[in-house]
Amino acid sequence: MLNFFRRTKKQAPKPNRINEHSLRTQLTDANALNVIKVLNANGFQAYLVGGCVRDALCGVKPKDFDVATDAPLEAVSKLFRRSRIVGRRFPIVHVRFGRDLIEVSTFRQSISDKVVHDDRGMILRDNAFGELHEDAFRRDFTTNALYYDPSNDEIIDFVDGIKDIKQKRLRFIGNTRTRLAEDPVRLLRAMRFSAKLGFAIDPEILRYAKESANSLEAVSPARLFDEFIKLFLNGYAEVVWRQLRETPLANALFPCCDPNSPLVLAAMRNTDERILGGASVTPGFLVAVLLWDDFCARSHDQATLEDDPAFATLKHQQSRIAVPRRFGTFAREVWLIQERLHKRNPRSLVRLTSHKRFRAGYDFLCLQAESDELMVPIADWWSEFQSADESQRRALIAQLPKAPRKRRRNRSRRKPTESAPEESS
Ligand code: ATP
Ligand code: MG
């Protein structure tokens, strides 16, 4: 296996060079091409690589552009005014053009003393620079290791990536188990690319799903939040979720979520529809959905009643995925407004409709109603209430079940000798 990577300069493998394709008309991003032009003009090799080449070959519009070069990171950074070196594990250069970002990485190799592993084989830091062919072999999937050279319109393929794109399959470069041990997030990436492009995942990869799911524990929760966004906020969340729940990954990411929850599936579908329709989406809403059952259990469990069940639910999840505070707060507000939506106190209905989480809370309720018929009358009631005029609203309020009246304690009847009990809240 190691020999697979251990190639000396003399033994550098010969890549396939492909000239018949239509990438020139698809990879037209002016900023990415400009980065390559500047690097070439300064004597460096530079290619488009990764997702943009893969997606364009599949006829999908690339999401972003990655450039690989033999220029050291510092040299890249000096050539572009609005650029900076980012990342500790895998440093790269971010080159900014307005709101656009081009990620430039220096060729790396995966077998070197400079690649630091933990005792499970997971890569902790990778600062081993190398040559083009070494850079190809350190990448994850064959389909992600294709280089496009805009200067001569050529695709460079060391790993039979073109063949795998044609056959629509995701296969690791090198030994599957080793590649997953180096980085278990690669399994999540397999799920994502498979959902996005309709590619089949090599069964060899799925054989290690359990092992890799366990290893996710060692991955930083901040990185897993980034992956969470990529998995669920790109328009194919439903397919991703269906795949994840077939493996131990769903449980590894969200230990307190029932993978078969119909609410979660409905929310994933709804998120995709919103993205397709150009509506806004927030990770906070999905966090609210994924952790709803846990929040309810903590709220109702009288035996272990917690001060703030929402806080406890979010805190528990943080050990896996570091949900930024603003999204956690969003989820908490969506949970807390549910009770008010159910109660429908006539005196605060109008105020409630102008609550900043009313819309999200109402959407949440409607999603619940898709799989829980007990929720249907309440969701319908709110739908009608929002579009009703004054007199219709009065009629809707009159339909509400009367809340049981609270009995007032009559202080004057208390025996004068009885000591007053403490106010309960
Ligand atoms: P997309 O941008 O659509 O999410 P991508 O394949 O471009 O897909 P990036 O995260 O942008 O994904 O990474 C760019 C390239 O860097 C990948 O195509 C792959 O070649 C390499 N790469 C990224 N993450 C890894 C990883 N964990 N292990 C090995 N190679 C990786
Ligand atoms: Mg990319």
Coordinates of C-alpha atoms in Angstrom, one line a residue, residues 65-412:
F65 CA -13.4 27.0 -7.6
D66 CA -10.2 25.3 -6.2
V67 CA -6.8 25.9 -7.6
A68 CA -3.7 23.7 -7.1
T69 CA -0.3 25.1 -7.7
D70 CA 3.4 24.4 -7.1
A71 CA 3.8 27.9 -5.7
P72 CA 4.4 28.0 -2.0
L73 CA 1.6 29.5 0.0
E74 CA 3.6 32.6 1.0
A75 CA 4.3 33.2 -2.7
V76 CA 0.6 32.9 -3.6
S77 CA -0.3 35.2 -0.8
K78 CA 2.2 37.8 -2.0
L79 CA 0.9 37.8 -5.6
F80 CA -2.7 38.6 -4.6
R81 CA -3.6 41.7 -2.7
R82 CA -6.7 40.4 -1.0
S83 CA -5.5 37.1 0.1
R84 CA -4.5 35.3 3.3
I85 CA -3.3 32.0 4.5
V86 CA -5.9 30.1 6.5
G87 CA -6.3 26.7 8.2
R88 CA -4.1 25.0 10.7
R89 CA -4.6 21.4 9.7
F90 CA -4.4 22.0 6.0
P91 CA -3.2 25.5 5.3
I92 CA -4.4 27.0 2.0
V93 CA -4.7 30.6 0.6
H94 CA -8.0 32.3 0.3
V95 CA -7.9 34.8 -2.6
R96 CA -10.9 37.2 -2.5
F97 CA -12.5 39.0 -5.4
G98 CA -15.4 41.0 -3.9
R99 CA -17.7 38.3 -2.5
D100 CA -16.0 35.6 -4.5
L101 CA -13.5 33.3 -2.9
I102 CA -10.9 31.2 -4.7
E103 CA -9.1 28.6 -2.6
V104 CA -5.5 28.0 -3.7
S105 CA -3.6 25.0 -2.3
T106 CA 0.0 24.1 -2.8
F107 CA 0.7 20.6 -4.1
R108 CA 0.9 18.2 -1.2
Q109 CA 1.9 14.6 -0.6
S110 CA 0.3 12.2 1.8
I111 CA 3.3 10.0 2.7
S112 CA 5.9 12.0 4.5
D113 CA 7.2 12.5 8.0
K114 CA 5.6 16.0 7.9
V115 CA 2.1 14.5 7.8
V116 CA 1.2 14.1 11.5
H117 CA -1.1 11.2 12.4
D118 CA -2.8 10.2 15.7
D119 CA -2.6 6.7 17.0
R120 CA -5.7 5.6 14.9
G121 CA -4.0 6.8 11.7
M122 CA -6.0 10.1 11.5
I123 CA -4.2 13.0 9.9
L124 CA -3.8 15.8 12.4
R125 CA -1.7 18.1 10.2
D126 CA -0.5 18.0 6.7
N127 CA 2.3 20.3 5.7
A128 CA 4.1 18.0 3.3
F129 CA 4.4 19.8 0.0
G130 CA 5.1 17.8 -3.1
E131 CA 4.6 17.5 -6.8
L132 CA 1.6 17.4 -9.1
H133 CA 1.3 13.6 -9.2
E134 CA 1.8 13.4 -5.4
D135 CA -1.0 16.0 -5.0
A136 CA -3.3 13.8 -7.1
F137 CA -2.7 10.7 -4.9
R138 CA -3.3 12.5 -1.6
R139 CA -6.9 13.6 -2.7
D140 CA -9.9 11.6 -1.5
F141 CA -11.9 10.3 -4.5
T142 CA -10.6 9.5 -8.0
T143 CA -13.4 11.9 -9.3
N144 CA -11.9 14.7 -7.2
A145 CA -8.3 14.4 -8.4
L146 CA -8.7 15.7 -11.9
Y147 CA -6.7 18.8 -12.9
Y148 CA -7.8 21.2 -15.7
D149 CA -5.2 23.3 -17.3
P150 CA -6.9 26.3 -19.0
S151 CA -3.7 27.3 -20.8
N152 CA -3.9 24.3 -23.1
D153 CA -7.5 23.1 -22.4
E154 CA -6.2 19.7 -21.1
I155 CA -7.5 17.5 -18.3
I156 CA -4.8 15.6 -16.4
D157 CA -5.9 12.3 -14.8
F158 CA -3.5 10.2 -12.8
V159 CA -6.1 8.0 -11.1
D160 CA -8.8 7.0 -13.7
G161 CA -11.1 9.7 -12.4
I162 CA -12.6 10.2 -15.8
K163 CA -13.5 6.6 -16.1
D164 CA -15.2 6.7 -12.6
I165 CA -17.1 9.9 -13.6
K166 CA -18.4 8.1 -16.7
Q167 CA -19.4 5.1 -14.6
K168 CA -20.9 7.4 -11.9
R169 CA -19.0 5.9 -9.0
L170 CA -17.2 7.2 -6.0
R171 CA -14.0 5.3 -5.2
F172 CA -11.1 6.2 -3.0
I173 CA -7.6 6.6 -4.3
G174 CA -5.6 3.9 -2.5
N175 CA -6.6 1.7 0.3
T176 CA -10.2 2.4 1.5
R177 CA -9.6 1.6 5.1
T178 CA -6.5 3.7 5.4
R179 CA -8.1 6.7 3.6
L180 CA -11.1 6.5 6.0
A181 CA -8.8 6.2 9.1
E182 CA -6.8 9.2 7.9
D183 CA -10.0 11.2 7.8
P184 CA -13.4 9.7 8.7
V185 CA -15.1 12.9 7.3
R186 CA -14.4 11.4 3.9
L187 CA -17.3 9.1 4.5
L188 CA -19.6 12.1 4.9
R189 CA -18.2 13.5 1.8
A190 CA -19.0 10.3 0.0
M191 CA -22.6 10.6 1.1
R192 CA -22.8 14.2 -0.1
F193 CA -21.3 13.7 -3.5
S194 CA -23.4 10.6 -4.0
A195 CA -26.6 12.6 -3.2
K196 CA -25.5 15.5 -5.3
L197 CA -24.4 13.7 -8.4
G198 CA -26.4 10.4 -8.2
F199 CA -23.1 8.5 -8.0
A200 CA -22.9 5.0 -6.5
I201 CA -20.6 4.7 -3.4
D202 CA -18.1 1.9 -3.7
P203 CA -19.4 -0.9 -1.5
E204 CA -15.9 -1.2 -0.1
I205 CA -16.4 2.2 1.5
L206 CA -19.7 1.4 3.1
R207 CA -18.1 -1.7 4.7
Y208 CA -16.3 0.6 7.0
A209 CA -19.2 2.8 7.9
K210 CA -19.4 1.7 11.5
E211 CA -15.7 2.1 12.1
S212 CA -15.7 5.5 10.5
A213 CA -18.8 6.7 12.3
N214 CA -17.1 5.8 15.6
S215 CA -14.0 7.7 14.5
L216 CA -16.1 10.9 13.9
E217 CA -15.8 11.3 17.7
A218 CA -12.2 12.4 17.2
V219 CA -13.1 15.0 14.6
S220 CA -13.4 18.6 15.7
P221 CA -17.1 19.6 16.3
A222 CA -16.4 22.9 14.5
R223 CA -15.4 21.0 11.3
L224 CA -18.5 18.8 11.7
F225 CA -20.7 21.9 11.7
D226 CA -19.1 22.9 8.4
E227 CA -19.9 19.5 7.0
F228 CA -23.4 19.7 8.5
I229 CA -24.0 22.9 6.4
K230 CA -22.7 21.3 3.3
L231 CA -24.7 18.1 3.8
F232 CA -28.1 19.7 4.4
L233 CA -28.1 23.2 3.0
N234 CA -27.2 22.5 -0.6
G235 CA -30.5 21.4 -2.0
Y236 CA -30.2 17.6 -1.6
A237 CA -30.8 17.2 2.1
E238 CA -33.5 14.6 1.8
V239 CA -31.4 12.2 -0.2
V240 CA -28.4 12.7 2.1
W241 CA -30.6 12.1 5.2
R242 CA -32.1 8.9 3.7
Q243 CA -28.6 7.6 3.0
L244 CA -27.2 8.7 6.4
R245 CA -29.9 6.9 8.3
E246 CA -29.1 3.7 6.6
T247 CA -25.7 3.8 8.3
P248 CA -24.5 4.5 11.8
L249 CA -23.6 8.0 10.7
A250 CA -26.9 9.6 11.5
N251 CA -26.6 8.4 15.1
A252 CA -23.0 9.4 15.3
L253 CA -23.8 13.0 14.3
F254 CA -27.1 13.4 16.2
P255 CA -27.1 10.8 19.0
C256 CA -30.5 12.0 20.4
C257 CA -32.4 12.0 17.1
D258 CA -34.5 9.1 15.9
P259 CA -33.2 8.5 12.4
N260 CA -36.7 7.4 11.4
S261 CA -38.5 10.6 12.6
P262 CA -41.0 11.6 10.0
L263 CA -40.6 15.2 11.1
V264 CA -36.9 15.2 10.2
L265 CA -37.5 13.7 6.8
A266 CA -40.3 16.3 6.1
A267 CA -37.9 19.1 7.2
M268 CA -35.2 17.9 4.9
R269 CA -37.6 17.8 2.0
N270 CA -38.9 21.2 2.9
T271 CA -35.4 22.6 3.1
D272 CA -34.6 21.3 -0.4
E273 CA -37.8 22.9 -1.7
R274 CA -37.0 26.2 -0.2
I275 CA -33.5 26.2 -1.6
L276 CA -34.9 25.3 -5.1
G277 CA -37.5 28.1 -4.8
G278 CA -34.9 30.6 -3.7
A279 CA -36.3 31.0 -0.2
S280 CA -34.0 31.6 2.8
V281 CA -32.9 28.7 5.0
T282 CA -31.2 28.7 8.3
P283 CA -29.3 25.8 10.0
G284 CA -31.1 26.9 13.2
F285 CA -34.4 25.4 11.8
L286 CA -32.8 22.1 11.1
V287 CA -31.2 22.0 14.5
A288 CA -34.6 22.7 16.0
V289 CA -36.1 19.7 14.0
L290 CA -33.2 17.3 14.7
L291 CA -33.2 17.9 18.4
W292 CA -36.9 18.4 19.0
D293 CA -37.6 14.9 20.5
D294 CA -34.7 15.3 22.9
F295 CA -35.9 18.7 24.0
C296 CA -39.5 17.3 24.5
A297 CA -38.1 14.4 26.5
R298 CA -36.0 16.6 28.7
S299 CA -39.0 19.0 29.2
H300 CA -41.4 16.2 30.2
D301 CA -39.1 14.1 32.2
Q302 CA -40.2 15.2 35.7
A303 CA -37.7 12.8 37.4
T304 CA -34.7 14.6 35.9
L305 CA -36.4 18.0 35.3
E306 CA -33.7 20.3 34.1
D307 CA -33.5 24.1 34.7
D308 CA -33.5 24.8 31.0
P309 CA -34.2 21.7 28.9
A310 CA -33.4 23.7 25.7
F311 CA -30.0 24.6 27.0
A312 CA -29.4 21.0 28.1
T313 CA -30.4 19.6 24.7
L314 CA -28.1 22.0 22.8
K315 CA -25.2 21.5 25.2
H316 CA -25.4 17.7 24.8
Q317 CA -25.3 18.1 21.0
Q318 CA -22.4 20.5 21.1
S319 CA -20.0 17.6 22.0
R320 CA -20.6 16.3 18.4
I321 CA -21.4 19.3 16.3
A322 CA -20.4 22.8 17.4
V323 CA -23.6 24.6 16.6
P324 CA -22.9 28.4 16.7
R325 CA -24.7 30.1 19.5
R326 CA -27.0 32.2 17.2
F327 CA -28.4 29.0 15.6
G328 CA -28.8 27.3 19.0
T329 CA -30.7 30.4 20.2
F330 CA -32.9 30.2 17.0
A331 CA -33.7 26.6 17.7
R332 CA -34.5 27.3 21.3
E333 CA -36.9 30.1 20.4
V334 CA -38.7 27.9 17.9
W335 CA -39.2 25.2 20.6
L336 CA -40.4 27.7 23.2
I337 CA -42.9 29.3 20.9
Q338 CA -44.6 25.9 20.2
E339 CA -46.4 25.9 23.6
R340 CA -47.8 29.4 22.9
L341 CA -48.9 28.3 19.4
H342 CA -50.7 25.4 21.0
K343 CA -52.3 27.4 23.8
R344 CA -53.5 30.3 21.7
N345 CA -54.2 32.6 24.5
P346 CA -56.8 35.1 23.0
R347 CA -55.2 38.1 24.8
S348 CA -51.8 37.6 23.2
L349 CA -52.6 36.2 19.7
V350 CA -51.8 39.4 17.8
R351 CA -48.6 40.0 19.8
L352 CA -47.6 36.4 19.1
T353 CA -48.0 36.9 15.3
S354 CA -45.4 39.6 15.5
H355 CA -42.9 37.6 17.5
K356 CA -39.6 37.3 15.7
R357 CA -39.9 33.5 15.6
F358 CA -43.6 33.3 14.8
R359 CA -43.0 32.4 11.2
A360 CA -40.4 29.7 11.9
G361 CA -42.5 28.4 14.8
Y362 CA -45.6 28.2 12.5
D363 CA -43.6 26.5 9.8
F364 CA -42.3 24.0 12.4
L365 CA -45.9 23.3 13.5
C366 CA -47.0 22.8 9.9
L367 CA -44.2 20.3 9.4
Q368 CA -45.3 18.4 12.5
A369 CA -48.8 18.3 11.1
E370 CA -47.6 16.5 8.0
S371 CA -46.8 13.4 10.1
D372 CA -49.0 13.9 13.2
E373 CA -52.7 14.3 12.6
L374 CA -53.2 15.6 16.2
M375 CA -51.4 18.8 15.0
V376 CA -53.5 19.3 11.9
P377 CA -56.3 21.3 13.6
I378 CA -53.9 23.6 15.3
A379 CA -51.8 24.2 12.2
D380 CA -55.0 24.8 10.1
W381 CA -56.3 27.2 12.8
W382 CA -53.2 29.3 12.5
S383 CA -53.2 29.2 8.7
E384 CA -56.8 30.6 8.8
F385 CA -56.0 33.1 11.5
Q386 CA -53.2 34.7 9.6
S387 CA -55.3 35.4 6.5
A388 CA -58.5 36.3 8.4
D389 CA -60.0 39.7 8.8
E390 CA -61.1 41.2 12.2
S391 CA -64.5 39.5 12.3
Q392 CA -63.2 36.2 11.1
R393 CA -60.5 36.3 13.7
R394 CA -63.2 36.8 16.4
A395 CA -65.0 33.8 15.1
L396 CA -61.8 31.7 15.1
I397 CA -61.1 32.8 18.7
A398 CA -64.6 31.9 19.7
Q399 CA -64.0 28.3 18.4
L400 CA -61.1 27.8 20.8
P401 CA -61.6 25.4 23.6
K402 CA -62.1 27.3 26.8
A403 CA -59.0 27.2 29.0
P404 CA -59.8 25.8 32.5
R405 CA -60.1 28.8 34.8
K406 CA -57.4 28.9 37.5
R407 CA -58.8 28.8 41.0
R408 CA -57.9 31.9 43.0
R409 CA -56.8 31.4 46.5
N410 CA -58.9 33.5 48.8
R411 CA -56.5 34.9 51.3
S412 CA -59.2 36.3 53.7

